[in-house]
mmCIF file of C-alpha atoms in Angstrom:
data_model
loop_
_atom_site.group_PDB
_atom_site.id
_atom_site.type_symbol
_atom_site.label_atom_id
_atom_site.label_comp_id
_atom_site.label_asym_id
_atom_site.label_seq_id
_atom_site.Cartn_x
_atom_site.Cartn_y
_atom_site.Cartn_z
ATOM 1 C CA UNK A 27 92.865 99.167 101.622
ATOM 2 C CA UNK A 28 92.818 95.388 100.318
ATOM 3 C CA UNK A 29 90.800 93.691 97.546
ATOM 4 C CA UNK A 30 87.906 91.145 97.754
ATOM 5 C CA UNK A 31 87.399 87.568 95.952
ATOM 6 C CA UNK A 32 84.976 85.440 95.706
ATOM 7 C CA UNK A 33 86.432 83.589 99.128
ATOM 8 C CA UNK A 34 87.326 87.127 100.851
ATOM 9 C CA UNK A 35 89.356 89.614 101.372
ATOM 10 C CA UNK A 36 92.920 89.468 100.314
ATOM 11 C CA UNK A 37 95.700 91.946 100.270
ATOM 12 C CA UNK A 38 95.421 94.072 102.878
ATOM 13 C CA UNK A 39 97.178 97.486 103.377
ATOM 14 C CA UNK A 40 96.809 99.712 106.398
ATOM 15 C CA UNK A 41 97.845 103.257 106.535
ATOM 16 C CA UNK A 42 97.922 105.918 109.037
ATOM 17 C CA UNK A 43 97.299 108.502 106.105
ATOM 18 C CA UNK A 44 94.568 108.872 103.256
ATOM 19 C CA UNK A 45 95.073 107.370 100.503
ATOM 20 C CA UNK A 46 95.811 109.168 97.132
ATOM 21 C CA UNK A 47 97.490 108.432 93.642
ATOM 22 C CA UNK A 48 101.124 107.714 95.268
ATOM 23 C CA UNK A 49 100.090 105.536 97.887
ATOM 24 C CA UNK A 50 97.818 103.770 95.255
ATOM 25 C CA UNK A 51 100.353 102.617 93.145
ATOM 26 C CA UNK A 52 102.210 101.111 95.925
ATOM 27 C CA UNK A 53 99.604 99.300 97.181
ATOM 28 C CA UNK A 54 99.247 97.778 93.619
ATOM 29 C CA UNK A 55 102.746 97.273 92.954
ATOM 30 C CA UNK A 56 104.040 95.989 96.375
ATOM 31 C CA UNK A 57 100.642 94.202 97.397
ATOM 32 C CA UNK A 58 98.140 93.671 94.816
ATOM 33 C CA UNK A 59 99.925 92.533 91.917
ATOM 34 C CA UNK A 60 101.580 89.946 93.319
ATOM 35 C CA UNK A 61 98.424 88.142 94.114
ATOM 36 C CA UNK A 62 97.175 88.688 90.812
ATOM 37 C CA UNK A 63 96.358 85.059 88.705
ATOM 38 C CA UNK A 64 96.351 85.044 84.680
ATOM 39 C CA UNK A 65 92.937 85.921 83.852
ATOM 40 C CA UNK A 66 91.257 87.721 87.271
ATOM 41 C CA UNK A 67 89.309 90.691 86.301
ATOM 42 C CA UNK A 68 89.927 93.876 88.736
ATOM 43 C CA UNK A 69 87.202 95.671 89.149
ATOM 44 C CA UNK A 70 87.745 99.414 90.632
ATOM 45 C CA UNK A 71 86.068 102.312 91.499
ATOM 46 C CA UNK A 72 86.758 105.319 88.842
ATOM 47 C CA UNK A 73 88.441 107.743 90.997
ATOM 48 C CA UNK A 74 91.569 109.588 89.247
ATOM 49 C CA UNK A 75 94.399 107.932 91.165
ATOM 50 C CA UNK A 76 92.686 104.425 89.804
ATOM 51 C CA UNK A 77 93.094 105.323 86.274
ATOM 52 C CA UNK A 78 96.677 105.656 86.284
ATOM 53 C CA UNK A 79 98.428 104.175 83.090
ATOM 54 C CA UNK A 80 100.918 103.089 85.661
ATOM 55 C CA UNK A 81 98.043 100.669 87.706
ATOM 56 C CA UNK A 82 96.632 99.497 85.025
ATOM 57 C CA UNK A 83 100.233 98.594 83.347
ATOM 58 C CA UNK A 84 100.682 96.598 86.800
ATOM 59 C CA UNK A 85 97.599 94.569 86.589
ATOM 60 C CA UNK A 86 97.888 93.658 82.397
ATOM 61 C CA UNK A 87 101.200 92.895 83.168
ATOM 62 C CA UNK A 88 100.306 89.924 85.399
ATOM 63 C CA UNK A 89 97.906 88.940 82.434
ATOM 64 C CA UNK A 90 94.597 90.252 84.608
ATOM 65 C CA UNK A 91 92.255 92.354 83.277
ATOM 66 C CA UNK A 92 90.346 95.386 84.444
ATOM 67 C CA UNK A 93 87.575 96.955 84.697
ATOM 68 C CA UNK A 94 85.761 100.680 85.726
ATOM 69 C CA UNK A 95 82.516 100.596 87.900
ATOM 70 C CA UNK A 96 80.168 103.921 86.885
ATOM 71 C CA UNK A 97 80.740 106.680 89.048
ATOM 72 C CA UNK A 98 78.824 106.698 91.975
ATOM 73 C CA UNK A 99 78.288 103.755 92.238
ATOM 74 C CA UNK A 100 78.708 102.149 95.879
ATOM 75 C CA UNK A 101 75.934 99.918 95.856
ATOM 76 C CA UNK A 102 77.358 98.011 93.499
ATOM 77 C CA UNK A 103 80.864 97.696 95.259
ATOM 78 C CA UNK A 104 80.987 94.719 97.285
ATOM 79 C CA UNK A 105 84.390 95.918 98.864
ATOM 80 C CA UNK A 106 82.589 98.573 100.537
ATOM 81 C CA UNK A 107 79.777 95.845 102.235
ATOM 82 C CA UNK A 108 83.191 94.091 103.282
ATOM 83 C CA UNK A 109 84.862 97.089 104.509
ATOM 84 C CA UNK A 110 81.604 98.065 106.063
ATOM 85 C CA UNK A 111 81.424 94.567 108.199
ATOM 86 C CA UNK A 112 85.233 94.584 109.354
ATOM 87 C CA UNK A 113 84.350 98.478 110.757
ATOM 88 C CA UNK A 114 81.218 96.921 112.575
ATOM 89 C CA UNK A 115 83.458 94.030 114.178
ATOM 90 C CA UNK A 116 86.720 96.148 114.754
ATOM 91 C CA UNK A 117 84.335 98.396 117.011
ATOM 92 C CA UNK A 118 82.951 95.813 118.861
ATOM 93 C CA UNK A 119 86.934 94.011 119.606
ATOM 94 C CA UNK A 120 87.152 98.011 121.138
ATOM 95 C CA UNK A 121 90.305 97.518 121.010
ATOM 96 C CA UNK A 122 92.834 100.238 122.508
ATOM 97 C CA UNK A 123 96.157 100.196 121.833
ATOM 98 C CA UNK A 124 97.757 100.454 118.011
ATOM 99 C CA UNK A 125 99.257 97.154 118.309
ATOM 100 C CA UNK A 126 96.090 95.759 119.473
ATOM 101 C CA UNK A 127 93.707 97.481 116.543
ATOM 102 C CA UNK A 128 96.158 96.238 114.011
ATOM 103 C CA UNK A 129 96.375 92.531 115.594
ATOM 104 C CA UNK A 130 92.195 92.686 115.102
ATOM 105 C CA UNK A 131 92.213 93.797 111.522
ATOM 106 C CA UNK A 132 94.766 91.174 110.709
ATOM 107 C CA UNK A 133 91.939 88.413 112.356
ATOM 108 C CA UNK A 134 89.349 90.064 110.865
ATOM 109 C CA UNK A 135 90.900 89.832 107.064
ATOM 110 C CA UNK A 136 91.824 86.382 107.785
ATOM 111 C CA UNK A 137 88.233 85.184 109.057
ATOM 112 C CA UNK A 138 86.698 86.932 106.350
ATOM 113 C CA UNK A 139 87.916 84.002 103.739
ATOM 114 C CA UNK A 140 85.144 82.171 105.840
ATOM 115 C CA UNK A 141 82.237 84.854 106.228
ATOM 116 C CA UNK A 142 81.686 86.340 102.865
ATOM 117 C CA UNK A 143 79.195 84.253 101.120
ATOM 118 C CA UNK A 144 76.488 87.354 101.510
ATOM 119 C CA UNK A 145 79.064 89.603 100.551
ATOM 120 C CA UNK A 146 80.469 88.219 97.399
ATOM 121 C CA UNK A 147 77.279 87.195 95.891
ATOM 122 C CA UNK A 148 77.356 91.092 94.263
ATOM 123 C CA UNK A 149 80.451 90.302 93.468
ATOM 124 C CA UNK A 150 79.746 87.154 91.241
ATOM 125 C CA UNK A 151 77.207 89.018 89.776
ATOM 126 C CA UNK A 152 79.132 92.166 88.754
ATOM 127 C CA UNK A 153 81.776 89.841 87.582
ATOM 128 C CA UNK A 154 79.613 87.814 85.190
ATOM 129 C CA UNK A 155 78.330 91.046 84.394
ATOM 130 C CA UNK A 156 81.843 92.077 83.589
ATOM 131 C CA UNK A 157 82.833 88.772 81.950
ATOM 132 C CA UNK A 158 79.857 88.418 79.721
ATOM 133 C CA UNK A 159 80.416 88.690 75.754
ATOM 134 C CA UNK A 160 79.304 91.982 74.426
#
């Protein structure tokens, strides 16, 4: 799991289980919000555990607002392009050992601050989209 800016990817959470309402709220709380800035717009997907008065108390509560995409919607997601190129390269570091997988994602989240220019063009777009005056 981690969120995407304009300059990349930014906190990341791994976990060895899926991911559902519980989890979600963690990763807000203990990752996400504290990265949050007075005035970012999170965007999210519209899955139940998403719409949880409890995340979206987290993210108004560092003064950020936020912000549904339609359902089915994953061609307008940029996270999933992202999450789509760190799968690509984490196959090709074939690495083999847990330690060694999680060293490469850690690389790979870090590098991506410099190789998302493609990737994050959606994203400007969706968030002027999202930022324009109705």
């Amino acid at each position: 799991m981690a969120s995407l800016r304009f300059d990349g990817m930014v906190a990341p959470m791994v976990l060895n289980s899926p991911i559902n309402g519980a989890w979600f709220e963690v990763y807000v709380c203990q990752v996400l919000a504290p990265v949050l800035h007075p005035g970012d717009i999170v965007v999210m997907d519209s899955f139940s555990s998403d719409k949880r008065a409890s995340v979206s108390a987290m993210i108004e509560t560092r003064g950020a607002g936020l912000a549904f995409l339609p359902p089915y919607s994953s061609d307008f997601n940029p996270i999933e392009t992202a999450f789509a190129k760190l799968k690509s390269r984490l196959r090709k570091a074939a690495g083999r050992t847990v330690d060694g997988i999680w060293s490469t994602i850690g690389d790979l989240v870090e590098s991506s601050h410099r190789r998302h220019a493609p990737t994050t063009l959606p994203l400007q777009a969706m968030m002027a989209i999202v930022r324009s005056p109705r």
